[in-house]
């Protein structure tokens, strides 16, 4: 059974909007009230300005990855991880610098190999990138699914039907 991501978003008290983000940005989670541009129609042609509250995620339907529902769900859960696990970090950063209002999930080819030079935001992204697929595809469920498919394939190959 696939994870009902819309239900997860709702249960966490979050909101989801599709928005025209940078071409290399999958999604963005906002930790403070602000005004953003979002799509007002499902064809993604018209936009409108909307005041959003903390816990609102923006997902970019324009990235070519978004045509894959699995990638979109991964982005949504990735932003949920930020909201649940990183909002206190952002609250502290806002108190210290007044500059940290949101975090964007960007398309990155590879994270730095030298972990000693990683910033706190690098670690936050790494954590969300690591946790999101594990939430969407728990190990035991995924193993059972793969074993069932392999067994069916084995039967097909041995019976010829």
PDB file of C-alpha atoms in Angstrom:
ATOM      1  CA  UNK A   1       0.000   0.000   0.000  1.00  0.00           C
ATOM      2  CA  UNK A   2       1.410   3.372  -0.903  1.00  0.00           C
ATOM      3  CA  UNK A   3       1.702   6.019   1.767  1.00  0.00           C
ATOM      4  CA  UNK A   4      -1.174   8.531   1.531  1.00  0.00           C
ATOM      5  CA  UNK A   5       1.053  11.607   1.394  1.00  0.00           C
ATOM      6  CA  UNK A   6      -1.866  14.062   1.311  1.00  0.00           C
ATOM      7  CA  UNK A   7      -3.101  12.544   4.569  1.00  0.00           C
ATOM      8  CA  UNK A   8       0.359  12.844   6.116  1.00  0.00           C
ATOM      9  CA  UNK A   9       0.508  16.521   5.131  1.00  0.00           C
ATOM     10  CA  UNK A  10      -2.932  17.145   6.604  1.00  0.00           C
ATOM     11  CA  UNK A  11      -2.215  15.196   9.822  1.00  0.00           C
ATOM     12  CA  UNK A  12       0.958  17.229  10.379  1.00  0.00           C
ATOM     13  CA  UNK A  13      -1.110  20.420  10.088  1.00  0.00           C
ATOM     14  CA  UNK A  14       0.728  21.431   6.948  1.00  0.00           C
ATOM     15  CA  UNK A  15      -0.439  22.855   3.639  1.00  0.00           C
ATOM     16  CA  UNK A  16       0.734  22.009   0.131  1.00  0.00           C
ATOM     17  CA  UNK A  17       0.768  24.304  -2.886  1.00  0.00           C
ATOM     18  CA  UNK A  18       2.264  23.862  -6.315  1.00  0.00           C
ATOM     19  CA  UNK A  19       4.459  26.834  -7.122  1.00  0.00           C
ATOM     20  CA  UNK A  20       6.754  28.069  -9.903  1.00  0.00           C
ATOM     21  CA  UNK A  21      10.097  27.620  -8.151  1.00  0.00           C
ATOM     22  CA  UNK A  22      13.593  27.800  -9.633  1.00  0.00           C
ATOM     23  CA  UNK A  23      14.227  25.162 -12.294  1.00  0.00           C
ATOM     24  CA  UNK A  24      16.626  23.288 -10.021  1.00  0.00           C
ATOM     25  CA  UNK A  25      14.321  23.300  -6.966  1.00  0.00           C
ATOM     26  CA  UNK A  26      11.989  20.387  -6.164  1.00  0.00           C
ATOM     27  CA  UNK A  27      10.278  21.881  -3.144  1.00  0.00           C
ATOM     28  CA  UNK A  28      10.454  24.406  -0.350  1.00  0.00           C
ATOM     29  CA  UNK A  29       9.161  24.488   3.235  1.00  0.00           C
ATOM     30  CA  UNK A  30       8.352  27.809   4.876  1.00  0.00           C
ATOM     31  CA  UNK A  31       8.967  28.376   8.569  1.00  0.00           C
ATOM     32  CA  UNK A  32       7.473  31.847   8.773  1.00  0.00           C
ATOM     33  CA  UNK A  33       4.486  33.706   7.335  1.00  0.00           C
ATOM     34  CA  UNK A  34       5.262  35.210   3.952  1.00  0.00           C
ATOM     35  CA  UNK A  35       3.747  36.030   0.578  1.00  0.00           C
ATOM     36  CA  UNK A  36       4.587  33.665  -2.275  1.00  0.00           C
ATOM     37  CA  UNK A  37       3.541  33.029  -5.846  1.00  0.00           C
ATOM     38  CA  UNK A  38       1.593  29.779  -6.329  1.00  0.00           C
ATOM     39  CA  UNK A  39      -0.310  28.223  -9.194  1.00  0.00           C
ATOM     40  CA  UNK A  40      -4.034  28.939  -9.073  1.00  0.00           C
ATOM     41  CA  UNK A  41      -5.064  26.301 -11.623  1.00  0.00           C
ATOM     42  CA  UNK A  42      -4.282  22.642 -12.163  1.00  0.00           C
ATOM     43  CA  UNK A  43      -2.854  23.315 -15.636  1.00  0.00           C
ATOM     44  CA  UNK A  44      -0.116  25.438 -14.000  1.00  0.00           C
ATOM     45  CA  UNK A  45      -0.719  28.421 -16.282  1.00  0.00           C
ATOM     46  CA  UNK A  46      -2.125  31.021 -13.899  1.00  0.00           C
ATOM     47  CA  UNK A  47      -0.446  32.207 -10.735  1.00  0.00           C
ATOM     48  CA  UNK A  48      -1.560  34.220  -7.761  1.00  0.00           C
ATOM     49  CA  UNK A  49       0.069  35.776  -4.725  1.00  0.00           C
ATOM     50  CA  UNK A  50      -0.828  34.003  -1.501  1.00  0.00           C
ATOM     51  CA  UNK A  51       0.034  34.695   2.115  1.00  0.00           C
ATOM     52  CA  UNK A  52       1.177  31.429   3.586  1.00  0.00           C
ATOM     53  CA  UNK A  53       1.685  30.319   7.148  1.00  0.00           C
ATOM     54  CA  UNK A  54       4.519  28.313   8.698  1.00  0.00           C
ATOM     55  CA  UNK A  55       4.314  24.657   7.735  1.00  0.00           C
ATOM     56  CA  UNK A  56       3.390  25.385   4.140  1.00  0.00           C
ATOM     57  CA  UNK A  57       5.312  23.493   1.493  1.00  0.00           C
ATOM     58  CA  UNK A  58       5.706  24.564  -2.097  1.00  0.00           C
ATOM     59  CA  UNK A  59       6.281  21.842  -4.688  1.00  0.00           C
ATOM     60  CA  UNK A  60       7.572  22.627  -8.151  1.00  0.00           C
ATOM     61  CA  UNK A  61       5.535  20.829 -10.846  1.00  0.00           C
ATOM     62  CA  UNK A  62       7.829  22.254 -13.530  1.00  0.00           C
ATOM     63  CA  UNK A  63      10.863  20.121 -12.746  1.00  0.00           C
ATOM     64  CA  UNK A  64      11.024  17.260 -15.181  1.00  0.00           C
ATOM     65  CA  UNK A  65      11.249  14.865 -12.223  1.00  0.00           C
ATOM     66  CA  UNK A  66       7.731  15.833 -11.117  1.00  0.00           C
ATOM     67  CA  UNK A  67       6.115  13.836 -13.886  1.00  0.00           C
ATOM     68  CA  UNK A  68       7.023  10.798 -11.801  1.00  0.00           C
ATOM     69  CA  UNK A  69       4.519  10.431  -8.910  1.00  0.00           C
ATOM     70  CA  UNK A  70       7.173   8.685  -6.805  1.00  0.00           C
ATOM     71  CA  UNK A  71       9.496  11.663  -7.086  1.00  0.00           C
ATOM     72  CA  UNK A  72       6.686  14.055  -6.201  1.00  0.00           C
ATOM     73  CA  UNK A  73       5.756  11.967  -3.147  1.00  0.00           C
ATOM     74  CA  UNK A  74       9.418  11.855  -2.136  1.00  0.00           C
ATOM     75  CA  UNK A  75       9.593  15.658  -2.349  1.00  0.00           C
ATOM     76  CA  UNK A  76       6.444  16.019  -0.228  1.00  0.00           C
ATOM     77  CA  UNK A  77       7.707  13.635   2.471  1.00  0.00           C
ATOM     78  CA  UNK A  78      11.150  15.296   2.295  1.00  0.00           C
ATOM     79  CA  UNK A  79       9.500  18.632   3.169  1.00  0.00           C
ATOM     80  CA  UNK A  80       7.484  16.931   5.943  1.00  0.00           C
ATOM     81  CA  UNK A  81      10.770  15.683   7.440  1.00  0.00           C
ATOM     82  CA  UNK A  82      12.076  19.255   7.438  1.00  0.00           C
ATOM     83  CA  UNK A  83       8.925  20.460   9.186  1.00  0.00           C
ATOM     84  CA  UNK A  84       8.904  17.755  11.841  1.00  0.00           C
ATOM     85  CA  UNK A  85      12.636  17.428  12.469  1.00  0.00           C
ATOM     86  CA  UNK A  86      14.133  20.811  11.613  1.00  0.00           C
ATOM     87  CA  UNK A  87      11.680  23.531  12.640  1.00  0.00           C
ATOM     88  CA  UNK A  88      13.431  24.060  15.992  1.00  0.00           C
ATOM     89  CA  UNK A  89      16.746  24.507  14.151  1.00  0.00           C
ATOM     90  CA  UNK A  90      15.155  27.176  11.971  1.00  0.00           C
ATOM     91  CA  UNK A  91      13.571  28.838  14.981  1.00  0.00           C
ATOM     92  CA  UNK A  92      17.019  29.090  16.589  1.00  0.00           C
ATOM     93  CA  UNK A  93      18.610  30.320  13.350  1.00  0.00           C
ATOM     94  CA  UNK A  94      15.912  32.978  12.994  1.00  0.00           C
ATOM     95  CA  UNK A  95      16.634  34.201  16.539  1.00  0.00           C
ATOM     96  CA  UNK A  96      20.348  34.387  15.793  1.00  0.00           C
ATOM     97  CA  UNK A  97      20.394  35.829  12.284  1.00  0.00           C
ATOM     98  CA  UNK A  98      16.851  36.796  11.248  1.00  0.00           C
ATOM     99  CA  UNK A  99      17.664  35.434   7.769  1.00  0.00           C
ATOM    100  CA  UNK A 100      16.533  31.804   7.855  1.00  0.00           C
ATOM    101  CA  UNK A 101      12.882  31.697   6.730  1.00  0.00           C
ATOM    102  CA  UNK A 102      12.710  28.579   4.593  1.00  0.00           C
ATOM    103  CA  UNK A 103      14.715  25.743   3.108  1.00  0.00           C
ATOM    104  CA  UNK A 104      14.612  24.638  -0.511  1.00  0.00           C
ATOM    105  CA  UNK A 105      15.229  21.132  -1.779  1.00  0.00           C
ATOM    106  CA  UNK A 106      17.513  21.647  -4.760  1.00  0.00           C
ATOM    107  CA  UNK A 107      18.698  19.228  -7.398  1.00  0.00           C
ATOM    108  CA  UNK A 108      22.261  18.473  -6.354  1.00  0.00           C
ATOM    109  CA  UNK A 109      24.437  16.050  -8.258  1.00  0.00           C
ATOM    110  CA  UNK A 110      26.537  15.050  -5.261  1.00  0.00           C
ATOM    111  CA  UNK A 111      26.976  16.257  -1.716  1.00  0.00           C
ATOM    112  CA  UNK A 112      30.451  17.163  -0.552  1.00  0.00           C
ATOM    113  CA  UNK A 113      32.646  14.153   0.065  1.00  0.00           C
ATOM    114  CA  UNK A 114      34.562  16.012   2.755  1.00  0.00           C
ATOM    115  CA  UNK A 115      32.005  15.923   5.575  1.00  0.00           C
ATOM    116  CA  UNK A 116      34.181  18.191   7.736  1.00  0.00           C
ATOM    117  CA  UNK A 117      33.376  21.092   5.390  1.00  0.00           C
ATOM    118  CA  UNK A 118      29.613  20.429   5.385  1.00  0.00           C
ATOM    119  CA  UNK A 119      27.386  23.186   6.711  1.00  0.00           C
ATOM    120  CA  UNK A 120      24.456  22.600   9.078  1.00  0.00           C
ATOM    121  CA  UNK A 121      22.117  23.085   6.104  1.00  0.00           C
ATOM    122  CA  UNK A 122      24.022  20.361   4.204  1.00  0.00           C
ATOM    123  CA  UNK A 123      23.420  17.979   7.102  1.00  0.00           C
ATOM    124  CA  UNK A 124      19.728  18.895   7.249  1.00  0.00           C
ATOM    125  CA  UNK A 125      19.348  18.205   3.534  1.00  0.00           C
ATOM    126  CA  UNK A 126      21.248  14.937   3.867  1.00  0.00           C
ATOM    127  CA  UNK A 127      18.954  13.854   6.710  1.00  0.00           C
ATOM    128  CA  UNK A 128      15.749  14.701   4.802  1.00  0.00           C
ATOM    129  CA  UNK A 129      17.101  13.044   1.642  1.00  0.00           C
ATOM    130  CA  UNK A 130      17.929   9.911   3.613  1.00  0.00           C
ATOM    131  CA  UNK A 131      14.705   9.674   5.623  1.00  0.00           C
ATOM    132  CA  UNK A 132      12.110  10.456   2.939  1.00  0.00           C
ATOM    133  CA  UNK A 133      12.518   7.260   0.852  1.00  0.00           C
ATOM    134  CA  UNK A 134      12.707   5.171   4.021  1.00  0.00           C
ATOM    135  CA  UNK A 135       9.375   6.591   5.147  1.00  0.00           C
ATOM    136  CA  UNK A 136       7.846   5.987   1.730  1.00  0.00           C
ATOM    137  CA  UNK A 137       9.305   2.492   1.385  1.00  0.00           C
ATOM    138  CA  UNK A 138       9.852   0.819   4.770  1.00  0.00           C
ATOM    139  CA  UNK A 139      12.441  -1.984   4.592  1.00  0.00           C
ATOM    140  CA  UNK A 140      10.148  -4.853   5.620  1.00  0.00           C
ATOM    141  CA  UNK A 141       7.376  -3.857   3.214  1.00  0.00           C
ATOM    142  CA  UNK A 142       9.793  -3.254   0.356  1.00  0.00           C
ATOM    143  CA  UNK A 143      11.572  -6.594   0.906  1.00  0.00           C
ATOM    144  CA  UNK A 144       8.225  -8.449   0.939  1.00  0.00           C
ATOM    145  CA  UNK A 145       7.128  -6.682  -2.247  1.00  0.00           C
ATOM    146  CA  UNK A 146      10.388  -7.543  -4.042  1.00  0.00           C
ATOM    147  CA  UNK A 147      10.363 -11.150  -2.812  1.00  0.00           C
ATOM    148  CA  UNK A 148       6.778 -11.610  -4.057  1.00  0.00           C
ATOM    149  CA  UNK A 149       7.669 -10.164  -7.462  1.00  0.00           C
ATOM    150  CA  UNK A 150      10.795 -12.316  -7.748  1.00  0.00           C
ATOM    151  CA  UNK A 151       8.825 -15.428  -6.781  1.00  0.00           C
ATOM    152  CA  UNK A 152       6.181 -14.641  -9.420  1.00  0.00           C
ATOM    153  CA  UNK A 153       8.919 -14.090 -11.997  1.00  0.00           C
ATOM    154  CA  UNK A 154      10.621 -17.374 -10.999  1.00  0.00           C
ATOM    155  CA  UNK A 155       7.300 -19.230 -11.382  1.00  0.00           C
ATOM    156  CA  UNK A 156       6.712 -17.643 -14.756  1.00  0.00           C
ATOM    157  CA  UNK A 157      10.196 -18.548 -15.979  1.00  0.00           C
ATOM    158  CA  UNK A 158       9.848 -22.171 -14.798  1.00  0.00           C
ATOM    159  CA  UNK A 159       6.343 -22.822 -16.059  1.00  0.00           C
ATOM    160  CA  UNK A 160       6.642 -20.917 -19.320  1.00  0.00           C
ATOM    161  CA  UNK A 161       3.264 -19.278 -18.843  1.00  0.00           C
TER     162      UNK A 161
END
